[in-house]
């Protein structure tokens, strides 16, 4: 028999854990499906060497409960993948949600059944379920992407994608390792791989700006201080654009006198973390401001590299912060080591992969291991893996198919898909903020919406096409007034062949977004259409 739940949640990362907890707390029955063998989401699979968070640990966690917050003590300023995974297991146990979760289960399809106003869900194990509400917690960066290199299947050595790292130790000793990609995953992993590999070849298409993480262990006093400051930190996080306890920047780069500007930048550089890219208010909107910061960072690279001829290849010239800002630990210094070689793909593009290694336009690089740090089909990729069909069989794959604009309402809902909600969906601000703060906002908004529906006998809720179009235009309009759209990145979908080129993130800041979502709910869900349950006389 097909089992029924009020809600089915897809994914057991930060989103799925909190959503499951919230739904149960509000009295809804819930089943949460997770493809992996446990909770953790992306932190369960992105186990590559050096994988680490780039929000400060004490803010990269749940903060809806002071009690939960104070029970966990982070060991380092920026937690590694293993510690974050332990935290998520701790949180799921404390919140007692694992019993509502089914692991090793991939949701294959979800079809809206008009007659009964339910979602019909099928899993990879062949099981079937129905639910009134379908909630996606699949994450923004969970479908890894390997470019279609010619001959890739012929390579005789080992190969791994950073986002699908095996749950075993990869031994780099005495190995020639090639890393393709210098985004966050490449920058984090390269220095760690170089510690044990015999030779490391970095295949770089776009040089990267990077700011030192300045990671370090916490003392007991520091841990206590974070806990004591829970309320003050949280109140800033709830009102800042980034969701971090960094107040909204008020200074313009160009308008700040040079001496003061350099002082701010040096201080931010010394403190490390995400302070620098949140220090001014026009870094991503004003070309001159951006260039001043970019040149500051280029000078740091020049100063860091012993060989000027190598440094020249490492200097980035895109607008700083229009690709995701990167934090590093000894990334640029790594190129000072004799066994670390940079291959500039702008000069010698990859022609293919051979049985032995990587063939560029210039030569073949023999390798024992190839690491694809080539990123993700971000924002939409994982949702599109599931065959989701709304009213009248409208499929999400068709709605968002290549060439069509990706449109959502608030990144939370889709016209034509009743009772369907996305946590950190496309056109929400999430991925450009401190993600757990954004997730808490989404989960709480969705949970309030379901309570409203229950209290007001609402059978279905769904954004109108007009509201969806307006929101999508607003997201694009904000992006068009920034420098983001001038850079190819996964924010625009340009890293995936054939993907439509829309700006997939709301850039107005988490503070404004929160306010808009609150206004929508306070105005009886402005922009949504309802159907009501018949009430017996
Ligand atoms: P990213 O940031 O998407 O980086 C992918 C890297 O792979 C980037 O340097 C790309 O170069 C490179 N790439 C992609 N395709 C190719 C091809 N065909 N040839 C050569 N190089 C290629 O992914 P990450 O995993 O590092 O980070 C994703 C997010 O996860 C990150 O923002 C954090 O939030 C955590 P490009 O820059 O496109 O020239």
Coordinates of C-alpha atoms and ligand atoms in Angstrom, one line a residue:
X1 CA 0.0 0.0 0.0
X2 CA 1.2 3.5 -0.8
X3 CA 2.1 5.2 2.5
X4 CA 0.9 8.8 3.0
X5 CA 2.6 11.6 4.9
X6 CA 1.6 15.3 5.3
X7 CA 5.1 16.2 3.9
X8 CA 7.9 14.5 2.1
X9 CA 11.3 16.2 2.4
X10 CA 14.1 15.5 -0.1
X11 CA 17.6 15.6 1.4
X12 CA 19.1 15.3 4.9
X13 CA 21.6 18.1 5.0
X14 CA 21.2 21.3 7.1
X15 CA 17.9 22.0 5.2
X16 CA 16.4 18.5 5.6
X17 CA 17.4 18.2 9.3
X18 CA 15.8 21.5 10.3
X19 CA 12.7 21.1 8.1
X20 CA 12.0 17.6 9.4
X21 CA 12.3 18.9 13.0
X22 CA 10.1 21.9 12.4
X23 CA 7.4 19.9 10.6
X24 CA 7.2 17.3 13.4
X25 CA 7.2 20.1 16.0
X26 CA 4.2 21.6 14.3
X27 CA 2.4 18.3 14.2
X28 CA 2.8 17.3 10.6
X29 CA 3.7 13.8 9.6
X30 CA 6.9 13.7 7.6
X31 CA 9.2 11.4 5.7
X32 CA 12.6 12.6 4.6
X33 CA 14.5 10.8 1.9
X34 CA 18.3 10.9 1.6
X35 CA 20.3 9.3 -1.2
X36 CA 23.4 8.9 1.1
X37 CA 23.7 6.5 4.0
X38 CA 23.4 9.2 6.6
X39 CA 22.7 12.8 7.3
X40 CA 25.1 15.6 6.1
X41 CA 24.1 16.5 2.5
X42 CA 27.1 17.9 0.6
X43 CA 29.3 17.4 3.7
X44 CA 28.8 13.7 3.4
X45 CA 30.2 13.5 0.0
X46 CA 32.6 16.4 -0.5
X47 CA 35.3 14.6 1.5
X48 CA 38.3 15.8 -0.6
X49 CA 41.6 16.7 1.2
X50 CA 41.4 20.1 2.8
X51 CA 37.5 20.4 2.4
X52 CA 36.4 23.0 4.9
X53 CA 33.8 25.6 5.5
X54 CA 34.5 29.2 4.7
X55 CA 32.1 30.7 7.2
X56 CA 33.4 31.0 10.7
X57 CA 32.4 27.7 12.4
X58 CA 30.4 29.3 15.3
X59 CA 28.1 30.9 12.7
X60 CA 28.0 27.9 10.3
X61 CA 25.6 26.0 12.5
X62 CA 22.0 26.0 13.6
X63 CA 21.2 29.1 15.7
X64 CA 17.4 28.7 16.1
X65 CA 18.0 27.0 19.5
X66 CA 20.3 28.6 22.0
X67 CA 20.3 25.3 23.9
X68 CA 21.5 23.3 20.8
X69 CA 24.0 26.0 20.0
X70 CA 25.6 25.9 23.4
X71 CA 25.9 22.1 23.5
X72 CA 28.4 22.0 20.6
X73 CA 32.0 23.3 20.7
X74 CA 33.8 23.9 17.5
X75 CA 37.5 23.1 17.6
X76 CA 38.7 25.4 14.8
X77 CA 37.8 28.8 13.3
X78 CA 36.9 27.1 10.0
X79 CA 35.8 23.5 10.6
X80 CA 36.9 20.7 8.3
X81 CA 34.4 18.4 6.5
X82 CA 34.7 15.7 9.1
X83 CA 33.9 18.0 12.0
X84 CA 30.9 19.5 10.2
X85 CA 29.6 16.0 9.4
X86 CA 30.0 15.1 13.1
X87 CA 28.1 18.3 14.0
X88 CA 25.2 17.5 11.6
X89 CA 25.0 14.0 13.1
X90 CA 25.0 15.5 16.6
X91 CA 22.3 18.0 15.6
X92 CA 20.1 15.3 14.0
X93 CA 20.4 13.2 17.1
X94 CA 19.7 16.0 19.5
X95 CA 16.6 17.0 17.5
X96 CA 15.7 13.3 17.2
X97 CA 14.9 13.5 13.6
X98 CA 16.7 10.4 12.2
X99 CA 13.7 8.2 12.9
X100 CA 11.8 10.2 10.3
X101 CA 14.5 9.8 7.7
X102 CA 15.0 7.0 5.2
X103 CA 18.6 6.8 3.9
X104 CA 20.1 5.1 0.8
X105 CA 17.0 6.3 -1.0
X106 CA 17.0 8.5 -4.0
X107 CA 13.7 10.2 -5.0
X108 CA 13.3 9.5 -8.7
X109 CA 10.0 11.2 -9.4
X110 CA 7.3 13.3 -7.9
X111 CA 4.0 13.8 -9.7
X112 CA 1.2 16.0 -8.7
X113 CA -2.1 14.1 -8.6
X114 CA -4.8 16.6 -9.2
X115 CA -7.7 14.4 -8.2
X116 CA -6.4 13.8 -4.7
X117 CA -4.3 17.0 -4.4
X118 CA -1.2 15.0 -3.4
X119 CA 2.3 14.4 -4.6
X120 CA 3.0 10.9 -5.7
X121 CA 6.6 10.1 -5.0
X122 CA 8.6 7.2 -6.3
X123 CA 12.1 6.2 -5.0
X124 CA 15.0 4.4 -6.7
X125 CA 14.1 1.4 -4.5
X126 CA 10.7 1.2 -6.3
X127 CA 8.8 2.4 -3.2
X128 CA 5.8 4.8 -3.6
X129 CA 4.5 7.4 -1.3
X130 CA 2.0 10.2 -1.3
X131 CA 2.2 13.5 0.5
X132 CA 0.3 16.8 0.5
X133 CA 3.5 18.8 0.6
X134 CA 6.7 18.2 -1.3
X135 CA 9.8 20.1 0.1
X136 CA 13.1 20.1 -1.6
X137 CA 16.2 20.4 0.6
X138 CA 18.6 19.1 -2.1
X139 CA 21.1 21.9 -1.8
X140 CA 22.6 24.3 -4.3
X141 CA 25.9 22.5 -5.0
X142 CA 25.2 18.8 -4.9
X143 CA 25.4 17.6 -8.5
X144 CA 29.0 17.5 -9.5
X145 CA 30.1 18.3 -13.0
X146 CA 32.9 16.8 -15.0
X147 CA 33.5 18.4 -18.4
X148 CA 33.2 16.2 -21.4
X149 CA 36.9 15.8 -22.0
X150 CA 37.7 13.7 -25.1
X151 CA 39.0 10.2 -24.1
X152 CA 38.1 10.6 -20.4
X153 CA 37.1 6.9 -20.3
X154 CA 40.5 5.8 -21.4
X155 CA 42.6 7.0 -18.4
X156 CA 44.2 4.0 -16.6
X157 CA 45.0 5.7 -13.3
X158 CA 42.7 6.8 -10.5
X159 CA 40.4 9.7 -10.9
X160 CA 38.1 11.5 -8.5
X161 CA 35.7 14.4 -8.4
X162 CA 36.1 16.6 -5.3
X163 CA 32.3 16.6 -4.8
X164 CA 32.1 12.8 -4.9
X165 CA 35.1 11.8 -2.9
X166 CA 35.3 8.2 -1.7
X167 CA 34.8 7.3 1.9
X168 CA 38.4 5.9 2.1
X169 CA 41.8 7.6 2.2
X170 CA 43.4 8.4 -1.2
X171 CA 47.1 7.9 -1.0
X172 CA 49.1 10.5 -2.9
X173 CA 52.5 9.3 -1.8
X174 CA 54.9 8.8 -4.8
X175 CA 52.1 9.8 -7.1
X176 CA 52.0 12.3 -10.0
X177 CA 48.7 14.1 -9.4
X178 CA 46.9 16.4 -11.8
X179 CA 44.2 18.7 -10.5
X180 CA 41.9 20.4 -13.0
X181 CA 40.1 23.4 -11.6
X182 CA 41.0 26.2 -9.2
X183 CA 37.7 27.1 -7.6
X184 CA 37.2 26.7 -3.9
X185 CA 37.7 22.9 -4.0
X186 CA 40.9 23.1 -6.1
X187 CA 42.3 25.9 -3.9
X188 CA 41.5 24.0 -0.7
X189 CA 42.8 20.7 -1.9
X190 CA 46.0 21.6 -3.8
X191 CA 48.1 22.6 -0.8
X192 CA 47.1 19.4 1.1
X193 CA 47.7 17.1 -1.9
X194 CA 51.1 18.8 -2.4
X195 CA 52.1 17.8 1.2
X196 CA 52.4 14.1 0.2
X197 CA 52.3 13.8 -3.6
X198 CA 55.5 13.3 -5.6
X199 CA 54.5 15.8 -8.3
X200 CA 51.4 18.1 -8.6
X201 CA 50.3 19.6 -11.9
X202 CA 47.6 22.2 -11.6
X203 CA 45.6 22.7 -14.7
X204 CA 44.3 26.3 -14.3
X205 CA 41.8 27.9 -16.7
X206 CA 41.1 31.0 -14.6
X207 CA 43.5 32.3 -11.9
X208 CA 41.8 33.0 -8.6
X209 CA 41.8 35.8 -6.0
X210 CA 42.1 34.3 -2.6
X211 CA 42.2 35.6 0.9
X212 CA 43.9 33.7 3.8
X213 CA 41.4 31.9 6.0
X214 CA 43.8 32.2 9.0
X215 CA 42.4 29.0 10.3
X216 CA 43.4 28.1 13.9
X217 CA 42.3 26.1 16.9
X218 CA 40.1 27.8 19.5
X219 CA 41.0 28.1 23.1
X220 CA 38.5 27.1 25.8
X221 CA 38.1 30.9 26.6
X222 CA 37.3 31.7 23.0
X223 CA 34.7 28.9 22.8
X224 CA 33.0 30.2 26.0
X225 CA 33.0 33.7 24.6
X226 CA 31.2 32.6 21.4
X227 CA 28.6 30.9 23.5
X228 CA 28.2 34.0 25.7
X229 CA 27.8 36.2 22.7
X230 CA 25.0 34.0 21.1
X231 CA 22.3 36.7 21.3
X232 CA 24.4 39.6 20.1
X233 CA 25.9 37.7 17.2
X234 CA 22.5 36.3 16.2
X235 CA 20.8 39.7 16.2
X236 CA 23.4 41.0 13.7
X237 CA 23.1 37.8 11.6
X238 CA 19.4 38.3 11.3
X239 CA 19.7 41.8 9.9
X240 CA 22.9 41.6 7.8
X241 CA 23.0 41.1 4.0
X242 CA 25.4 38.2 4.4
X243 CA 23.7 36.3 7.3
X244 CA 27.1 36.7 9.1
X245 CA 27.6 38.9 12.2
X246 CA 29.2 41.5 10.0
X247 CA 27.1 44.7 9.9
X248 CA 26.0 46.1 6.5
X249 CA 29.0 47.9 5.0
X250 CA 28.6 51.6 4.6
X251 CA 31.9 52.7 3.0
X252 CA 32.5 52.9 -0.7
X253 CA 36.0 51.8 -1.8
X254 CA 36.6 54.7 -4.2
X255 CA 35.3 57.3 -1.8
X256 CA 37.5 56.1 1.1
X257 CA 40.8 58.0 1.2
X258 CA 43.7 55.8 0.1
X259 CA 45.4 55.6 3.5
X260 CA 42.2 54.6 5.3
X261 CA 41.3 52.2 2.5
X262 CA 44.6 50.4 2.7
X263 CA 44.3 50.2 6.5
X264 CA 40.9 48.6 6.2
X265 CA 42.2 46.1 3.6
X266 CA 45.3 45.2 5.5
X267 CA 43.3 44.7 8.6
X268 CA 40.8 42.5 6.7
X269 CA 43.7 40.6 5.1
X270 CA 45.3 40.0 8.5
X271 CA 42.1 38.9 10.1
X272 CA 41.3 36.6 7.2
X273 CA 37.9 34.9 6.5
X274 CA 35.0 36.7 4.8
X275 CA 35.8 40.1 6.3
X276 CA 37.5 41.6 3.2
X277 CA 34.7 41.0 0.7
X278 CA 32.1 42.4 3.2
X279 CA 34.2 45.5 4.1
X280 CA 32.8 47.9 1.5
X281 CA 29.4 48.5 -0.1
X282 CA 30.4 48.8 -3.8
X283 CA 32.9 46.1 -4.5
X284 CA 30.6 44.3 -6.9
X285 CA 28.8 47.3 -8.3
X286 CA 31.5 49.8 -9.1
X287 CA 34.3 49.0 -11.6
X288 CA 36.8 51.3 -10.1
X289 CA 36.2 50.1 -6.6
X290 CA 36.4 46.5 -7.8
X291 CA 39.7 47.2 -9.5
X292 CA 41.2 48.7 -6.4
X293 CA 40.4 45.6 -4.4
X294 CA 41.5 43.3 -7.2
X295 CA 44.8 45.0 -7.5
X296 CA 45.3 44.9 -3.7
X297 CA 44.8 41.1 -4.0
X298 CA 47.0 40.8 -7.1
X299 CA 49.8 42.5 -5.2
X300 CA 49.5 40.0 -2.4
X301 CA 49.9 37.2 -5.0
X302 CA 53.0 38.9 -6.5
X303 CA 54.5 39.3 -3.0
X304 CA 53.8 35.6 -2.2
X305 CA 55.4 33.9 -5.2
X306 CA 59.1 33.6 -5.4
X307 CA 59.3 33.3 -9.2
X308 CA 57.8 36.3 -11.1
X309 CA 57.3 34.2 -14.2
X310 CA 55.0 31.8 -12.2
X311 CA 53.3 34.7 -10.5
X312 CA 52.4 36.2 -13.8
X313 CA 50.2 33.1 -14.6
X314 CA 48.5 33.3 -11.3
X315 CA 47.2 36.9 -11.5
X316 CA 43.4 37.1 -11.9
X317 CA 41.8 39.7 -14.1
X318 CA 38.1 39.1 -13.6
X319 CA 36.1 41.3 -11.3
X320 CA 36.9 40.2 -7.8
X321 CA 34.0 38.5 -5.9
X322 CA 32.0 37.9 -9.1
X323 CA 33.0 34.3 -8.8
X324 CA 32.6 33.0 -5.3
X325 CA 35.2 34.5 -3.0
X326 CA 37.8 31.9 -1.9
X327 CA 39.5 31.5 1.4
X328 CA 42.8 29.5 1.4
X329 CA 45.5 28.0 3.6
X330 CA 48.8 28.4 1.9
X331 CA 47.4 28.2 -1.7
X332 CA 49.7 30.6 -3.5
X333 CA 52.7 29.6 -1.4
X334 CA 52.3 26.1 -2.7
X335 CA 53.6 27.2 -6.1
X336 CA 56.9 28.0 -4.5
X337 CA 57.5 24.3 -4.1
X338 CA 59.6 22.6 -6.7
X339 CA 57.3 19.7 -7.2
X340 CA 54.2 21.9 -7.9
X341 CA 53.7 22.9 -11.5
X342 CA 51.2 25.3 -12.9
X343 CA 49.8 24.5 -16.4
X344 CA 48.1 27.6 -17.8
X345 CA 45.2 26.3 -19.9
X346 CA 44.7 29.7 -21.5
X347 CA 48.0 29.1 -23.3
X348 CA 47.7 25.4 -23.7
X349 CA 44.1 24.2 -23.5
X350 CA 43.3 20.6 -22.6
X351 CA 42.8 18.5 -25.8
X352 CA 41.8 15.4 -24.1
X353 CA 42.6 12.7 -21.5
X354 CA 44.8 9.8 -22.6
X355 CA 45.5 6.4 -21.0
X356 CA 48.5 8.0 -19.3
X357 CA 47.3 11.4 -18.3
X358 CA 46.3 14.8 -19.7
X359 CA 47.1 16.0 -23.2
X360 CA 47.2 19.7 -23.7
X361 CA 47.9 21.6 -26.9
X362 CA 51.6 21.5 -26.0
X363 CA 52.3 18.2 -24.4
X364 CA 51.1 15.1 -22.6
X365 CA 51.4 15.2 -18.8
X366 CA 51.7 11.6 -17.5
X367 CA 49.7 11.2 -14.3
X368 CA 48.8 8.5 -11.7
X369 CA 45.8 10.4 -10.3
X370 CA 43.5 13.0 -11.9
X371 CA 41.3 15.1 -9.6
X372 CA 38.4 16.9 -11.2
X373 CA 37.8 20.0 -9.1
X374 CA 35.5 21.2 -11.8
X375 CA 32.5 22.3 -9.9
X376 CA 28.8 21.6 -9.9
X377 CA 25.7 21.9 -12.0
X378 CA 24.6 24.4 -9.3
X379 CA 21.2 25.6 -8.2
X380 CA 19.1 23.7 -10.6
X381 CA 21.1 20.5 -11.4
X382 CA 19.9 18.3 -8.6
X383 CA 16.3 19.3 -8.8
X384 CA 16.4 18.5 -12.6
X385 CA 17.6 15.0 -11.8
X386 CA 14.2 14.3 -10.3
X387 CA 11.3 13.9 -12.6
X388 CA 9.0 16.5 -11.0
X389 CA 5.7 17.1 -12.7
X390 CA 3.1 19.6 -11.6
X391 CA -0.3 20.5 -12.8
X392 CA -1.4 18.9 -16.1
X393 CA 1.8 16.9 -16.3
X394 CA 3.9 20.1 -16.6
X395 CA 7.5 18.9 -16.0
X396 CA 10.1 20.9 -14.3
X397 CA 12.6 19.7 -16.9
X398 CA 10.4 21.3 -19.5
X399 CA 9.7 24.5 -17.5
X400 CA 13.5 25.1 -17.0
X401 CA 14.7 23.5 -20.2
X402 CA 17.7 25.0 -22.0
X403 CA 16.8 28.2 -23.7
X404 CA 13.9 29.0 -21.4
X405 CA 14.4 31.3 -18.4
X406 CA 14.6 29.8 -15.0
X407 CA 11.8 31.4 -13.1
X408 CA 10.7 30.9 -9.5
X409 CA 8.8 33.0 -6.9
X410 CA 11.2 34.0 -4.1
X411 CA 13.3 31.0 -4.9
X412 CA 10.6 29.2 -2.7
X413 CA 7.9 28.1 -5.1
X414 CA 7.0 27.5 -8.7
X415 CA 3.9 28.4 -10.7
X416 CA 2.2 25.2 -11.9
X417 CA 3.6 23.2 -9.0
X418 CA 1.2 23.3 -6.1
X419 CA 2.3 22.7 -2.5
X420 CA 5.9 22.4 -3.6
X421 CA 8.6 24.3 -1.7
X422 CA 12.3 24.8 -2.2
X423 CA 14.8 25.5 0.5
X424 CA 17.7 27.5 -0.9
X425 CA 16.1 27.3 -4.4
X426 CA 17.3 29.2 -7.4
X427 CA 16.7 33.0 -7.1
X428 CA 16.9 32.9 -3.4
X429 CA 20.0 34.6 -1.9
X430 CA 21.2 31.6 0.0
X431 CA 24.3 30.5 -1.7
X432 CA 25.8 34.0 -1.5
X433 CA 25.1 34.2 2.2
X434 CA 26.0 32.2 5.3
X435 CA 24.0 29.3 4.2
X436 CA 22.6 27.9 7.5
X437 CA 21.2 31.4 8.3
X438 CA 19.4 31.4 5.0
X439 CA 18.2 27.9 5.5
X440 CA 16.7 28.7 8.9
X441 CA 14.8 31.6 7.3
X442 CA 13.4 29.4 4.5
X443 CA 12.5 26.5 6.8
X444 CA 10.7 28.8 9.2
X445 CA 8.8 30.6 6.4
X446 CA 7.7 27.3 4.8
X447 CA 6.6 25.9 8.2
X448 CA 4.6 29.1 8.9
X449 CA 3.0 28.8 5.5
X450 CA 1.9 25.2 6.1
X451 CA 0.4 26.2 9.5
X452 CA -1.4 29.0 7.8
X453 CA -2.8 26.6 5.2
X454 CA -3.9 24.2 7.9
X455 CA -5.6 27.0 9.9
X456 CA -7.3 28.5 6.9
X457 CA -8.4 25.3 5.3
X458 CA -6.2 25.9 2.3
X459 CA -5.9 22.8 0.1
X460 CA -3.3 24.1 -2.4
X461 CA -0.9 27.0 -2.6
X462 CA 1.0 28.0 -5.7
X463 CA 2.7 31.1 -7.0
X464 CA 0.9 33.0 -9.8
X465 CA 2.7 33.2 -13.1
X466 CA 2.7 37.0 -12.8
X467 CA 4.4 36.9 -9.3
X468 CA 6.9 34.4 -10.6
X469 CA 7.8 36.5 -13.6
X470 CA 8.0 39.7 -11.6
X471 CA 10.4 38.1 -9.0
X472 CA 12.6 36.6 -11.8
X473 CA 12.8 39.9 -13.5
X474 CA 13.7 41.6 -10.3
X475 CA 16.5 39.1 -9.7
X476 CA 17.9 39.7 -13.1
X477 CA 17.5 43.5 -12.9
X478 CA 19.5 43.6 -9.6
X479 CA 22.2 41.4 -11.1
X480 CA 22.3 43.5 -14.3
X481 CA 23.2 46.5 -12.1
X482 CA 26.2 44.7 -10.7
X483 CA 29.5 43.3 -12.1
X484 CA 28.4 39.7 -11.5
X485 CA 26.9 39.3 -14.9
X486 CA 30.2 40.3 -16.6
X487 CA 31.9 37.2 -15.3
X488 CA 31.3 33.6 -16.4
X489 CA 30.6 31.5 -13.3
X490 CA 28.2 28.9 -11.9
X491 CA 26.1 31.8 -10.6
X492 CA 25.0 32.4 -14.2
X493 CA 25.0 28.7 -15.3
X494 CA 27.7 29.3 -17.8
X495 CA 29.9 26.5 -16.4
X496 CA 27.5 23.9 -17.8
X497 CA 27.2 23.3 -21.5
X498 CA 23.7 24.1 -22.8
X499 CA 22.4 25.5 -19.5
X500 CA 20.4 28.6 -19.9
X501 CA 22.2 31.8 -18.9
X502 CA 20.2 33.3 -16.1
X503 CA 21.4 34.9 -13.0
X504 CA 20.2 32.3 -10.5
X505 CA 20.7 34.2 -7.2
X506 CA 18.8 37.1 -5.6
X507 CA 21.5 39.6 -4.9
X508 CA 19.5 42.0 -2.8
X509 CA 20.9 40.6 0.5
X510 CA 19.4 38.2 3.1
X511 CA 18.2 41.2 5.1
X512 CA 16.0 42.6 2.3
X513 CA 15.0 39.1 1.2
X514 CA 13.8 38.3 4.8
X515 CA 11.8 41.4 4.8
X516 CA 10.2 40.7 1.4
X517 CA 9.3 37.2 2.5
X518 CA 7.8 38.5 5.7
X519 CA 5.7 41.0 3.8
X520 CA 4.4 38.3 1.5
X521 CA 3.2 36.1 4.4
X522 CA 1.8 39.1 6.3
X523 CA -0.2 40.1 3.2
X524 CA -1.8 36.6 3.2
X525 CA 0.7 35.2 0.8
X526 CA 0.8 37.9 -1.8
X527 CA 1.6 36.5 -5.2
X528 CA 0.2 33.0 -4.3
X529 CA -3.1 31.5 -5.5
X530 CA -5.1 29.3 -3.2
X531 CA -7.6 26.5 -3.5
X532 CA -9.7 25.8 -0.3
X533 CA -10.9 22.6 1.2
X534 CA -14.6 22.2 1.2
X535 CA -15.8 22.6 4.8
X536 CA -18.7 20.4 5.8
X537 CA -21.8 22.3 6.9
Ligands
LIG1 P1 33.9 26.0 -9.0 O1 34.0 27.2 -8.2 O2 32.8 25.9 -10.0 O3 35.3 25.8 -9.8 C1 35.5 24.9 -10.8 C2 36.8 25.1 -11.4 O4 37.0 24.1 -12.5 C3 37.1 26.4 -12.0 O5 38.5 26.8 -11.7 C4 36.9 26.2 -13.5 O6 37.5 27.1 -14.3 C5 37.4 24.8 -13.6 N1 36.9 24.2 -14.8 C6 35.6 23.9 -15.1 N2 35.5 23.3 -16.3 C7 36.7 23.3 -16.8 C8 37.3 22.8 -18.0 N3 36.5 22.3 -19.0 N4 38.6 22.9 -18.2 C9 39.4 23.4 -17.3 N5 39.0 23.9 -16.1 C10 37.6 23.8 -15.9 O7 33.7 24.6 -8.2 P2 34.3 24.3 -6.8 O8 34.0 22.9 -6.5 O9 35.7 24.7 -6.6 O10 33.5 25.2 -5.8 C11 32.1 25.2 -5.8 C12 31.6 25.8 -4.6 O11 31.7 24.8 -3.5 C13 32.4 26.9 -4.0 O12 32.0 28.1 -4.5 C14 32.1 26.8 -2.5 O13 30.9 27.4 -2.2 C15 32.0 25.4 -2.3 P3 36.8 28.6 -14.7 O14 36.9 29.4 -13.5 O15 35.4 28.2 -15.1 O16 37.6 29.0 -15.8

